[in-house]
mmCIF file of C-alpha atoms and ligand atoms in Angstrom:
data_model
loop_
_atom_site.group_PDB
_atom_site.id
_atom_site.type_symbol
_atom_site.label_atom_id
_atom_site.label_comp_id
_atom_site.label_asym_id
_atom_site.label_seq_id
_atom_site.Cartn_x
_atom_site.Cartn_y
_atom_site.Cartn_z
ATOM 1 C CA MET A 199 -20.868 40.979 -2.295
ATOM 2 C CA LYS A 200 -24.397 41.200 -0.855
ATOM 3 C CA ALA A 201 -25.073 38.606 1.891
ATOM 4 C CA LEU A 202 -26.955 35.629 0.486
ATOM 5 C CA MET A 203 -29.987 34.165 2.234
ATOM 6 C CA SER A 204 -29.142 30.994 4.167
ATOM 7 C CA LEU A 205 -31.101 27.758 3.831
ATOM 8 C CA GLU A 206 -32.144 28.158 7.490
ATOM 9 C CA ASP A 207 -33.622 31.617 6.856
ATOM 10 C CA TYR A 208 -35.381 30.475 3.698
ATOM 11 C CA LEU A 209 -36.975 27.550 5.528
ATOM 12 C CA ALA A 210 -37.945 29.718 8.516
ATOM 13 C CA GLY A 211 -39.948 31.914 6.142
ATOM 14 C CA TRP A 212 -41.825 28.902 4.750
ATOM 15 C CA ALA A 213 -42.436 26.731 7.781
ATOM 16 C CA ARG A 214 -45.574 28.175 9.335
ATOM 17 C CA ASN A 215 -47.657 25.153 10.377
ATOM 18 C CA GLY A 216 -46.720 21.954 12.232
ATOM 19 C CA GLU A 217 -46.284 19.491 9.356
ATOM 20 C CA VAL A 218 -44.411 22.018 7.268
ATOM 21 C CA ARG A 219 -42.196 23.029 10.191
ATOM 22 C CA ALA A 220 -41.327 19.352 10.578
ATOM 23 C CA ALA A 221 -40.449 19.157 6.881
ATOM 24 C CA ALA A 222 -38.185 22.206 7.230
ATOM 25 C CA LYS A 223 -36.362 20.555 10.123
ATOM 26 C CA THR A 224 -35.971 17.427 8.046
ATOM 27 C CA VAL A 225 -34.494 19.363 5.116
ATOM 28 C CA LEU A 226 -31.921 20.830 7.512
ATOM 29 C CA SER A 227 -31.019 17.353 8.798
ATOM 30 C CA LEU A 228 -30.530 16.179 5.211
ATOM 31 C CA ALA A 229 -28.420 19.262 4.494
ATOM 32 C CA GLY A 230 -26.214 18.404 7.473
ATOM 33 C CA ALA A 231 -25.700 14.846 6.245
ATOM 34 C CA GLY A 232 -25.004 16.268 2.781
ATOM 35 C CA THR A 233 -22.203 18.409 4.172
ATOM 36 C CA GLU A 234 -20.538 15.324 5.632
ATOM 37 C CA ILE A 235 -21.008 13.324 2.447
ATOM 38 C CA SER A 236 -19.612 16.198 0.417
ATOM 39 C CA GLY A 237 -16.436 16.177 2.529
ATOM 40 C CA LEU A 238 -16.074 12.446 2.104
ATOM 41 C CA ILE A 239 -16.570 12.551 -1.663
ATOM 42 C CA ALA A 240 -14.140 15.457 -2.024
ATOM 43 C CA ARG A 241 -11.416 13.296 -0.442
ATOM 44 C CA GLY A 242 -11.988 10.647 -3.108
ATOM 45 C CA PRO A 243 -9.391 7.881 -2.955
ATOM 46 C CA LEU A 244 -7.825 9.524 0.107
ATOM 47 C CA ALA A 245 -10.856 8.302 2.060
ATOM 48 C CA GLY A 246 -10.361 4.672 0.972
ATOM 49 C CA SER A 247 -11.863 2.488 -1.713
ATOM 50 C CA MET A 248 -15.380 3.912 -1.997
ATOM 51 C CA SER A 249 -16.354 1.971 -5.097
ATOM 52 C CA ALA A 250 -15.669 -1.480 -3.621
ATOM 53 C CA VAL A 251 -18.729 -3.688 -4.067
ATOM 54 C CA VAL A 252 -20.047 -4.639 -0.627
ATOM 55 C CA GLY A 253 -23.396 -6.202 -1.513
ATOM 56 C CA ARG A 254 -26.264 -6.524 -3.968
ATOM 57 C CA HIS A 255 -29.784 -5.099 -4.046
ATOM 58 C CA GLY A 256 -32.772 -7.377 -4.472
ATOM 59 C CA ASP A 257 -32.757 -6.731 -8.239
ATOM 60 C CA GLY A 258 -29.059 -7.562 -8.664
ATOM 61 C CA ASP A 259 -27.649 -3.979 -8.809
ATOM 62 C CA SER A 260 -24.381 -3.781 -6.887
ATOM 63 C CA GLN A 261 -24.101 -1.883 -3.622
ATOM 64 C CA LYS A 262 -20.833 0.050 -3.251
ATOM 65 C CA GLU A 263 -19.033 1.067 -0.083
ATOM 66 C CA LEU A 264 -20.040 4.717 -0.601
ATOM 67 C CA ASP A 265 -23.696 3.701 -1.097
ATOM 68 C CA ARG A 266 -23.570 2.013 2.292
ATOM 69 C CA ILE A 267 -21.796 4.891 4.047
ATOM 70 C CA THR A 268 -24.085 7.589 2.617
ATOM 71 C CA ASN A 269 -27.138 5.537 3.557
ATOM 72 C CA ASP A 270 -25.888 5.207 7.146
ATOM 73 C CA LEU A 271 -25.080 8.929 7.408
ATOM 74 C CA ILE A 272 -28.485 9.994 6.152
ATOM 75 C CA ILE A 273 -30.386 7.560 8.325
ATOM 76 C CA GLU A 274 -28.430 8.724 11.353
ATOM 77 C CA ALA A 275 -29.263 12.348 10.498
ATOM 78 C CA LEU A 276 -32.955 11.562 9.955
ATOM 79 C CA LYS A 277 -33.209 9.866 13.331
ATOM 80 C CA GLY A 278 -32.819 13.365 14.807
ATOM 81 C CA ALA A 279 -35.634 14.711 12.588
ATOM 82 C CA PRO A 280 -39.443 14.400 12.956
ATOM 83 C CA VAL A 281 -39.516 11.366 10.672
ATOM 84 C CA ALA A 282 -41.370 8.140 11.444
ATOM 85 C CA LEU A 283 -40.389 6.049 8.405
ATOM 86 C CA ILE A 284 -37.449 6.042 5.995
ATOM 87 C CA ALA A 285 -37.443 4.309 2.622
ATOM 88 C CA SER A 286 -34.068 4.044 0.946
ATOM 89 C CA GLU A 287 -32.755 2.552 -2.247
ATOM 90 C CA GLU A 288 -30.276 0.768 -0.007
ATOM 91 C CA LEU A 289 -32.904 -0.869 2.226
ATOM 92 C CA GLU A 290 -35.160 -3.720 1.186
ATOM 93 C CA ALA A 291 -38.038 -2.377 3.344
ATOM 94 C CA PRO A 292 -38.734 0.962 5.065
ATOM 95 C CA LEU A 293 -37.134 1.569 8.431
ATOM 96 C CA ALA A 294 -39.324 2.705 11.333
ATOM 97 C CA THR A 295 -37.421 5.180 13.500
ATOM 98 C CA GLY A 296 -39.710 4.729 16.497
ATOM 99 C CA ALA A 297 -40.049 8.519 16.803
ATOM 100 C CA ASP A 298 -43.371 9.138 18.565
ATOM 101 C CA ASP A 299 -45.645 11.725 16.957
ATOM 102 C CA ALA A 300 -43.258 12.308 14.026
ATOM 103 C CA PRO A 301 -45.584 13.379 11.180
ATOM 104 C CA LEU A 302 -43.399 12.560 8.159
ATOM 105 C CA CYS A 303 -41.904 9.830 6.027
ATOM 106 C CA VAL A 304 -38.846 10.350 3.856
ATOM 107 C CA ALA A 305 -37.720 8.456 0.760
ATOM 108 C CA ILE A 306 -34.085 8.714 -0.297
ATOM 109 C CA ASP A 307 -31.637 7.609 -2.888
ATOM 110 C CA PRO A 308 -28.512 8.193 -0.774
ATOM 111 C CA LEU A 309 -26.144 8.158 -3.736
ATOM 112 C CA ASP A 310 -27.471 8.525 -7.244
ATOM 113 C CA GLY A 311 -24.924 7.859 -9.986
ATOM 114 C CA SER A 312 -22.678 5.630 -7.909
ATOM 115 C CA SER A 313 -21.145 4.117 -11.069
ATOM 116 C CA ASN A 314 -19.325 7.487 -11.293
ATOM 117 C CA ILE A 315 -17.683 7.299 -7.862
ATOM 118 C CA ASP A 316 -14.196 6.563 -9.197
ATOM 119 C CA THR A 317 -14.351 8.976 -12.120
ATOM 120 C CA ASN A 318 -14.622 12.287 -10.243
ATOM 121 C CA VAL A 319 -18.005 13.002 -11.857
ATOM 122 C CA SER A 320 -20.970 14.562 -10.002
ATOM 123 C CA VAL A 321 -23.160 12.270 -7.930
ATOM 124 C CA GLY A 322 -26.018 13.165 -5.586
ATOM 125 C CA THR A 323 -28.444 12.407 -2.781
ATOM 126 C CA ILE A 324 -32.127 12.588 -3.754
ATOM 127 C CA PHE A 325 -34.952 13.023 -1.226
ATOM 128 C CA SER A 326 -38.726 13.175 -1.067
ATOM 129 C CA ILE A 327 -40.619 14.241 2.068
ATOM 130 C CA LEU A 328 -44.252 13.170 2.507
ATOM 131 C CA PRO A 329 -46.783 13.580 5.303
ATOM 132 C CA LEU A 330 -47.819 10.319 6.952
ATOM 133 C CA ARG A 331 -51.234 9.108 5.849
ATOM 134 C CA GLU A 332 -53.955 9.114 8.453
ATOM 135 C CA ASP A 333 -55.618 5.879 7.365
ATOM 136 C CA THR A 334 -52.975 3.332 8.350
ATOM 137 C CA GLY A 335 -50.563 2.269 11.120
ATOM 138 C CA ARG A 336 -47.392 4.317 11.737
ATOM 139 C CA GLU A 337 -45.045 1.643 10.413
ATOM 140 C CA ASP A 338 -46.980 0.690 7.289
ATOM 141 C CA GLU A 339 -44.990 1.031 4.051
ATOM 142 C CA ALA A 340 -48.231 2.273 2.456
ATOM 143 C CA HIS A 341 -47.335 5.758 3.724
ATOM 144 C CA PHE A 342 -45.055 5.927 0.697
ATOM 145 C CA PHE A 343 -47.840 4.952 -1.691
ATOM 146 C CA GLN A 344 -49.005 8.514 -2.236
ATOM 147 C CA PRO A 345 -48.737 10.352 -5.550
ATOM 148 C CA GLY A 346 -45.872 12.835 -5.906
ATOM 149 C CA THR A 347 -48.306 15.742 -5.769
ATOM 150 C CA ARG A 348 -48.461 15.072 -1.996
ATOM 151 C CA GLN A 349 -44.746 15.811 -1.458
ATOM 152 C CA LEU A 350 -44.185 18.570 1.105
ATOM 153 C CA ALA A 351 -40.627 19.103 -0.049
ATOM 154 C CA ALA A 352 -38.263 17.366 -2.434
ATOM 155 C CA GLY A 353 -34.863 17.856 -3.924
ATOM 156 C CA TYR A 354 -31.320 16.638 -4.195
ATOM 157 C CA ILE A 355 -27.855 17.487 -3.018
ATOM 158 C CA ILE A 356 -25.376 17.379 -5.867
ATOM 159 C CA TYR A 357 -21.718 16.698 -5.092
ATOM 160 C CA GLY A 358 -19.825 18.213 -7.996
ATOM 161 C CA PRO A 359 -17.333 21.000 -8.462
ATOM 162 C CA GLN A 360 -19.702 22.727 -6.030
ATOM 163 C CA THR A 361 -21.980 21.012 -3.533
ATOM 164 C CA SER A 362 -25.513 22.388 -3.810
ATOM 165 C CA MET A 363 -28.933 21.529 -2.490
ATOM 166 C CA VAL A 364 -31.673 21.978 -5.074
ATOM 167 C CA LEU A 365 -34.931 22.273 -3.195
ATOM 168 C CA SER A 366 -38.610 22.815 -3.714
ATOM 169 C CA VAL A 367 -41.166 23.170 -0.959
ATOM 170 C CA GLY A 368 -43.865 23.731 -3.575
ATOM 171 C CA ALA A 369 -42.961 27.390 -4.062
ATOM 172 C CA GLY A 370 -40.462 27.374 -6.912
ATOM 173 C CA THR A 371 -37.185 25.499 -7.290
ATOM 174 C CA HIS A 372 -34.092 27.038 -5.750
ATOM 175 C CA ILE A 373 -30.369 26.323 -5.503
ATOM 176 C CA PHE A 374 -28.522 26.629 -2.199
ATOM 177 C CA THR A 375 -24.768 26.321 -2.624
ATOM 178 C CA LEU A 376 -22.664 24.965 0.227
ATOM 179 C CA ASP A 377 -20.087 27.573 1.181
ATOM 180 C CA PRO A 378 -16.978 25.670 2.302
ATOM 181 C CA ALA A 379 -15.868 28.775 4.225
ATOM 182 C CA ASP A 380 -18.603 28.512 6.888
ATOM 183 C CA ARG A 381 -20.296 25.211 5.873
ATOM 184 C CA LYS A 382 -23.626 26.975 5.247
ATOM 185 C CA TYR A 383 -25.946 26.498 2.290
ATOM 186 C CA LYS A 384 -26.716 29.855 0.663
ATOM 187 C CA LEU A 385 -29.376 30.777 -1.863
ATOM 188 C CA THR A 386 -27.485 31.291 -5.118
ATOM 189 C CA ALA A 387 -30.330 30.866 -7.638
ATOM 190 C CA ALA A 388 -34.003 31.471 -6.854
ATOM 191 C CA ASN A 389 -37.024 30.443 -8.913
ATOM 192 C CA LEU A 390 -35.264 28.527 -11.664
ATOM 193 C CA GLN A 391 -37.072 28.558 -15.007
ATOM 194 C CA VAL A 392 -36.406 25.678 -17.390
ATOM 195 C CA PRO A 393 -36.522 27.022 -20.976
ATOM 196 C CA ALA A 394 -39.514 25.515 -22.797
ATOM 197 C CA ASP A 395 -37.483 24.626 -25.893
ATOM 198 C CA THR A 396 -34.144 22.911 -26.274
ATOM 199 C CA ARG A 397 -31.672 21.370 -28.714
ATOM 200 C CA GLU A 398 -30.138 18.964 -26.182
ATOM 201 C CA PHE A 399 -31.241 15.449 -25.288
ATOM 202 C CA ALA A 400 -29.903 12.892 -22.817
ATOM 203 C CA ILE A 401 -30.530 9.191 -23.273
ATOM 204 C CA ASN A 402 -28.369 6.078 -23.111
ATOM 205 C CA ALA A 403 -28.309 5.443 -26.857
ATOM 206 C CA SER A 404 -26.649 2.043 -26.440
ATOM 207 C CA ASN A 405 -30.139 0.750 -25.622
ATOM 208 C CA TYR A 406 -31.528 1.847 -28.983
ATOM 209 C CA ARG A 407 -32.205 -1.705 -30.161
ATOM 210 C CA HIS A 408 -34.285 -2.394 -27.037
ATOM 211 C CA TRP A 409 -36.499 0.704 -27.181
ATOM 212 C CA ASP A 410 -40.124 0.898 -28.196
ATOM 213 C CA THR A 411 -40.862 2.107 -31.712
ATOM 214 C CA GLY A 412 -42.109 5.511 -30.500
ATOM 215 C CA ILE A 413 -38.897 6.307 -28.593
ATOM 216 C CA ARG A 414 -36.781 5.251 -31.584
ATOM 217 C CA GLN A 415 -38.844 7.477 -33.845
ATOM 218 C CA TYR A 416 -38.450 10.411 -31.469
ATOM 219 C CA ILE A 417 -34.659 9.984 -31.169
ATOM 220 C CA ASP A 418 -34.364 9.405 -34.937
ATOM 221 C CA SER A 419 -36.144 12.714 -35.515
ATOM 222 C CA CYS A 420 -33.642 14.500 -33.229
ATOM 223 C CA LEU A 421 -30.698 12.832 -34.976
ATOM 224 C CA GLU A 422 -31.975 13.841 -38.408
ATOM 225 C CA GLY A 423 -31.332 17.419 -37.282
ATOM 226 C CA ALA A 424 -31.838 20.329 -39.637
ATOM 227 C CA GLN A 425 -32.369 17.898 -42.550
ATOM 228 C CA GLY A 426 -35.371 16.262 -40.862
ATOM 229 C CA ALA A 427 -38.862 17.245 -39.815
ATOM 230 C CA ARG A 428 -37.610 18.977 -36.637
ATOM 231 C CA LYS A 429 -35.566 21.368 -38.806
ATOM 232 C CA LYS A 430 -32.913 21.929 -36.135
ATOM 233 C CA ASN A 431 -29.712 20.241 -35.017
ATOM 234 C CA PHE A 432 -29.535 18.553 -31.610
ATOM 235 C CA ASN A 433 -26.685 17.843 -29.240
ATOM 236 C CA THR A 434 -26.480 14.826 -26.904
ATOM 237 C CA ARG A 435 -25.268 14.463 -23.314
ATOM 238 C CA TRP A 436 -25.223 11.344 -21.137
ATOM 239 C CA ILE A 437 -23.446 11.531 -17.802
ATOM 240 C CA GLY A 438 -24.789 8.434 -16.061
ATOM 241 C CA SER A 439 -25.820 10.460 -12.968
ATOM 242 C CA MET A 440 -29.424 11.567 -13.162
ATOM 243 C CA VAL A 441 -28.854 14.367 -10.641
ATOM 244 C CA ALA A 442 -26.178 15.839 -12.893
ATOM 245 C CA GLU A 443 -28.469 15.636 -15.946
ATOM 246 C CA CYS A 444 -31.282 17.180 -13.910
ATOM 247 C CA HIS A 445 -29.032 19.992 -12.750
ATOM 248 C CA ARG A 446 -27.968 20.821 -16.296
ATOM 249 C CA ILE A 447 -31.572 20.777 -17.486
ATOM 250 C CA LEU A 448 -32.729 23.014 -14.632
ATOM 251 C CA ILE A 449 -30.026 25.521 -15.549
ATOM 252 C CA ARG A 450 -30.201 25.551 -19.355
ATOM 253 C CA GLY A 451 -33.007 23.260 -20.503
ATOM 254 C CA GLY A 452 -32.905 19.894 -22.220
ATOM 255 C CA ILE A 453 -34.656 16.551 -22.040
ATOM 256 C CA TYR A 454 -33.734 13.361 -20.153
ATOM 257 C CA LEU A 455 -35.227 10.026 -21.113
ATOM 258 C CA TYR A 456 -34.991 6.644 -19.442
ATOM 259 C CA PRO A 457 -37.924 4.855 -21.069
ATOM 260 C CA GLY A 458 -39.037 1.295 -20.493
ATOM 261 C CA ASP A 459 -37.371 -1.115 -22.897
ATOM 262 C CA ALA A 460 -37.385 -4.744 -23.874
ATOM 263 C CA ARG A 461 -34.529 -5.905 -21.634
ATOM 264 C CA GLU A 462 -35.392 -8.210 -18.784
ATOM 265 C CA GLY A 463 -36.073 -6.053 -15.710
ATOM 266 C CA TYR A 464 -36.275 -2.809 -17.749
ATOM 267 C CA ARG A 465 -39.896 -2.971 -18.940
ATOM 268 C CA GLN A 466 -40.595 0.000 -16.645
ATOM 269 C CA GLY A 467 -37.232 1.671 -17.215
ATOM 270 C CA ARG A 468 -34.484 1.964 -14.641
ATOM 271 C CA LEU A 469 -35.405 4.839 -12.340
ATOM 272 C CA ARG A 470 -37.392 4.398 -9.140
ATOM 273 C CA LEU A 471 -40.656 6.279 -8.758
ATOM 274 C CA ILE A 472 -40.690 7.052 -5.048
ATOM 275 C CA TYR A 473 -37.167 8.335 -4.457
ATOM 276 C CA GLU A 474 -36.020 9.323 -7.970
ATOM 277 C CA GLY A 475 -38.918 10.062 -10.327
ATOM 278 C CA ASN A 476 -41.174 11.920 -7.888
ATOM 279 C CA PRO A 477 -38.611 14.325 -6.391
ATOM 280 C CA VAL A 478 -37.174 15.160 -9.802
ATOM 281 C CA ALA A 479 -40.656 15.648 -11.273
ATOM 282 C CA PHE A 480 -41.527 17.984 -8.380
ATOM 283 C CA LEU A 481 -38.398 20.098 -8.980
ATOM 284 C CA MET A 482 -39.027 20.186 -12.725
ATOM 285 C CA GLU A 483 -42.650 21.249 -12.467
ATOM 286 C CA GLN A 484 -41.818 23.855 -9.855
ATOM 287 C CA ALA A 485 -39.270 25.257 -12.321
ATOM 288 C CA GLY A 486 -41.771 25.354 -15.205
ATOM 289 C CA GLY A 487 -40.581 22.061 -16.721
ATOM 290 C CA ALA A 488 -42.421 18.750 -17.127
ATOM 291 C CA ALA A 489 -42.042 15.084 -16.175
ATOM 292 C CA THR A 490 -43.960 12.181 -17.676
ATOM 293 C CA THR A 491 -43.925 8.414 -18.015
ATOM 294 C CA GLY A 492 -44.662 8.971 -21.700
ATOM 295 C CA GLN A 493 -48.304 8.190 -20.930
ATOM 296 C CA MET A 494 -49.055 10.271 -17.850
ATOM 297 C CA ARG A 495 -47.720 12.938 -15.500
ATOM 298 C CA ILE A 496 -45.212 11.387 -13.084
ATOM 299 C CA LEU A 497 -46.646 13.247 -10.087
ATOM 300 C CA ASP A 498 -50.067 11.657 -10.640
ATOM 301 C CA VAL A 499 -48.832 8.051 -10.564
ATOM 302 C CA GLU A 500 -50.065 6.112 -7.516
ATOM 303 C CA PRO A 501 -47.067 4.083 -6.281
ATOM 304 C CA THR A 502 -47.692 0.456 -5.399
ATOM 305 C CA ALA A 503 -44.245 -0.738 -4.296
ATOM 306 C CA ILE A 504 -41.277 0.898 -2.545
ATOM 307 C CA HIS A 505 -38.726 0.124 -5.258
ATOM 308 C CA GLN A 506 -41.144 0.434 -8.171
ATOM 309 C CA ARG A 507 -39.524 1.507 -11.432
ATOM 310 C CA ILE A 508 -41.038 4.077 -13.756
ATOM 311 C CA PRO A 509 -40.335 5.154 -17.338
ATOM 312 C CA LEU A 510 -39.038 8.697 -16.869
ATOM 313 C CA ILE A 511 -38.920 11.607 -19.302
ATOM 314 C CA PHE A 512 -38.356 15.120 -17.960
ATOM 315 C CA GLY A 513 -37.152 18.568 -18.905
ATOM 316 C CA SER A 514 -38.186 21.416 -21.191
ATOM 317 C CA THR A 515 -41.982 21.376 -21.575
ATOM 318 C CA GLY A 516 -42.051 21.769 -25.366
ATOM 319 C CA GLU A 517 -39.595 18.926 -25.902
ATOM 320 C CA VAL A 518 -41.223 16.642 -23.328
ATOM 321 C CA ALA A 519 -44.567 17.142 -25.120
ATOM 322 C CA ILE A 520 -42.980 16.167 -28.460
ATOM 323 C CA ALA A 521 -41.351 13.051 -26.949
ATOM 324 C CA GLU A 522 -44.649 12.145 -25.275
ATOM 325 C CA SER A 523 -46.493 12.410 -28.574
ATOM 326 C CA HIS A 524 -44.271 9.603 -29.933
ATOM 327 C CA CYS A 525 -44.725 7.299 -26.940
ATOM 328 C CA GLY A 526 -47.159 4.487 -27.427
ATOM 329 C CA LEU A 527 -46.779 4.624 -31.219
ATOM 330 C CA GLY A 528 -46.089 1.274 -32.880
ATOM 331 C CA GLU A 529 -44.813 -1.771 -31.042
ATOM 332 C CA ASN A 530 -43.748 -1.523 -27.442
ATOM 333 C CA SER A 531 -41.486 -3.428 -25.113
ATOM 334 C CA ALA A 532 -44.325 -5.444 -23.691
ATOM 335 C CA ASP A 533 -45.201 -7.010 -27.009
ATOM 336 C CA ARG A 534 -42.048 -6.643 -29.128
ATOM 337 C CA SER A 535 -40.282 -9.900 -29.973
ATOM 338 C CA PRO A 536 -37.775 -10.694 -31.317
ATOM 339 C CA LEU A 537 -35.875 -7.665 -29.951
ATOM 340 C CA PHE A 538 -33.757 -6.613 -32.869
ATOM 341 C CA ALA A 539 -36.182 -6.371 -35.750
ATOM 342 C CA GLN A 540 -36.671 -2.599 -36.146
ATOM 343 C CA ARG A 541 -34.874 -0.270 -38.566
ATOM 344 C CA GLY A 542 -33.584 3.131 -37.579
ATOM 345 C CA LEU A 543 -30.612 5.484 -37.756
ATOM 346 C CA PHE A 544 -28.539 3.291 -35.478
ATOM 347 C CA ARG A 545 -29.400 0.120 -37.409
ATOM 348 C CA PRO A 546 -29.228 -0.462 -41.137
HETATM 349 O O1 LIG B 48 -29.874 4.227 -11.201
HETATM 350 C C1 LIG B 48 -29.995 5.530 -11.610
HETATM 351 C C2 LIG B 48 -28.939 5.903 -12.640
HETATM 352 O O2 LIG B 48 -27.632 5.630 -12.187
HETATM 353 C C3 LIG B 48 -29.067 7.371 -13.026
HETATM 354 O O3 LIG B 48 -28.372 8.210 -12.155
HETATM 355 C C4 LIG B 48 -28.553 7.392 -14.437
HETATM 356 O O4 LIG B 48 -29.137 8.425 -15.205
HETATM 357 C C5 LIG B 48 -28.885 6.022 -14.954
HETATM 358 O O5 LIG B 48 -29.142 5.187 -13.834
HETATM 359 C C6 LIG B 48 -27.772 5.418 -15.757
HETATM 360 O O6 LIG B 48 -28.195 4.231 -16.291
HETATM 361 P P1 LIG B 48 -27.350 3.425 -17.406
HETATM 362 O O7 LIG B 48 -26.138 2.909 -16.667
HETATM 363 O O8 LIG B 48 -28.276 2.348 -17.850
HETATM 364 O O9 LIG B 48 -26.984 4.389 -18.479
#
């Protein structure tokens, strides 16, 4: 078998100027932490009770033991990188590393899909690397309030049957698979291309009764299949780990939707803009796919809070455009009340 390009060599070819070189170093630090996390996850119950609840986030979501451990491992790794500020799903506020002259800030979701820890299903670490802004103090959280178009690099490490880093530095989206033989990440798929059309959608359909009219209409049209206006049958998938859905869509197309809905706390959906929506949108666009709130391109949204949620729809461009054309039609979660009044395929 021909030797595959290593992550180190790929990054060396990209990292020509100072800020970008710093981002390359940071990606390698994240890759190192990912290798450790991968080993831990592969041991599963042999490593102890990783799904034990050890705390709660500000919004009430539970924090599991593995969330805490992965957060600590990544922060430790980033302290050796040229990073001044770290925002994490697991931290209320960004952490200043104290690193003088470090030009970057990094936002992370250390363990996406942690409800799957005990079920041997893929989970992942998501990251977004931004340059520090020049118009504010080094420890100001406002460094993270830049649109996703400003990301220098973004991606995720998926811990599944294989561990892989999916990375974009703004020059295509690539997969580097961790080779357990020498613990190196190797380029196994370059320049992914998400097919423009699909017959596969991913959404948590149990929330149907809470959705806006437009989202219900869109999903109804998929469910009507060949008998409906779309004139083709669809298949559904819902894993409960966005990284795993994203990986599938990058490989074979599809659409993922987590729209805003009428539940308390879900008006802006479930996913976080800075460390979930933006990195995934960057990967999608770099692979020829699309990512939208339903109203606008994700990468153009100006963040205003570290843990800000965002309605998130991404995947095959043709399908995302069709879903987007339904958004905003009829009543929406901001003005719909009572919740359960609409008719649709899931409700008589
Ligand atoms: O918090 C993010 C996340 O766990 C995603 O990985 C996943 O797609 C989604 O939330 C699952 O949400 P729900 O449990 O509402 O289906």
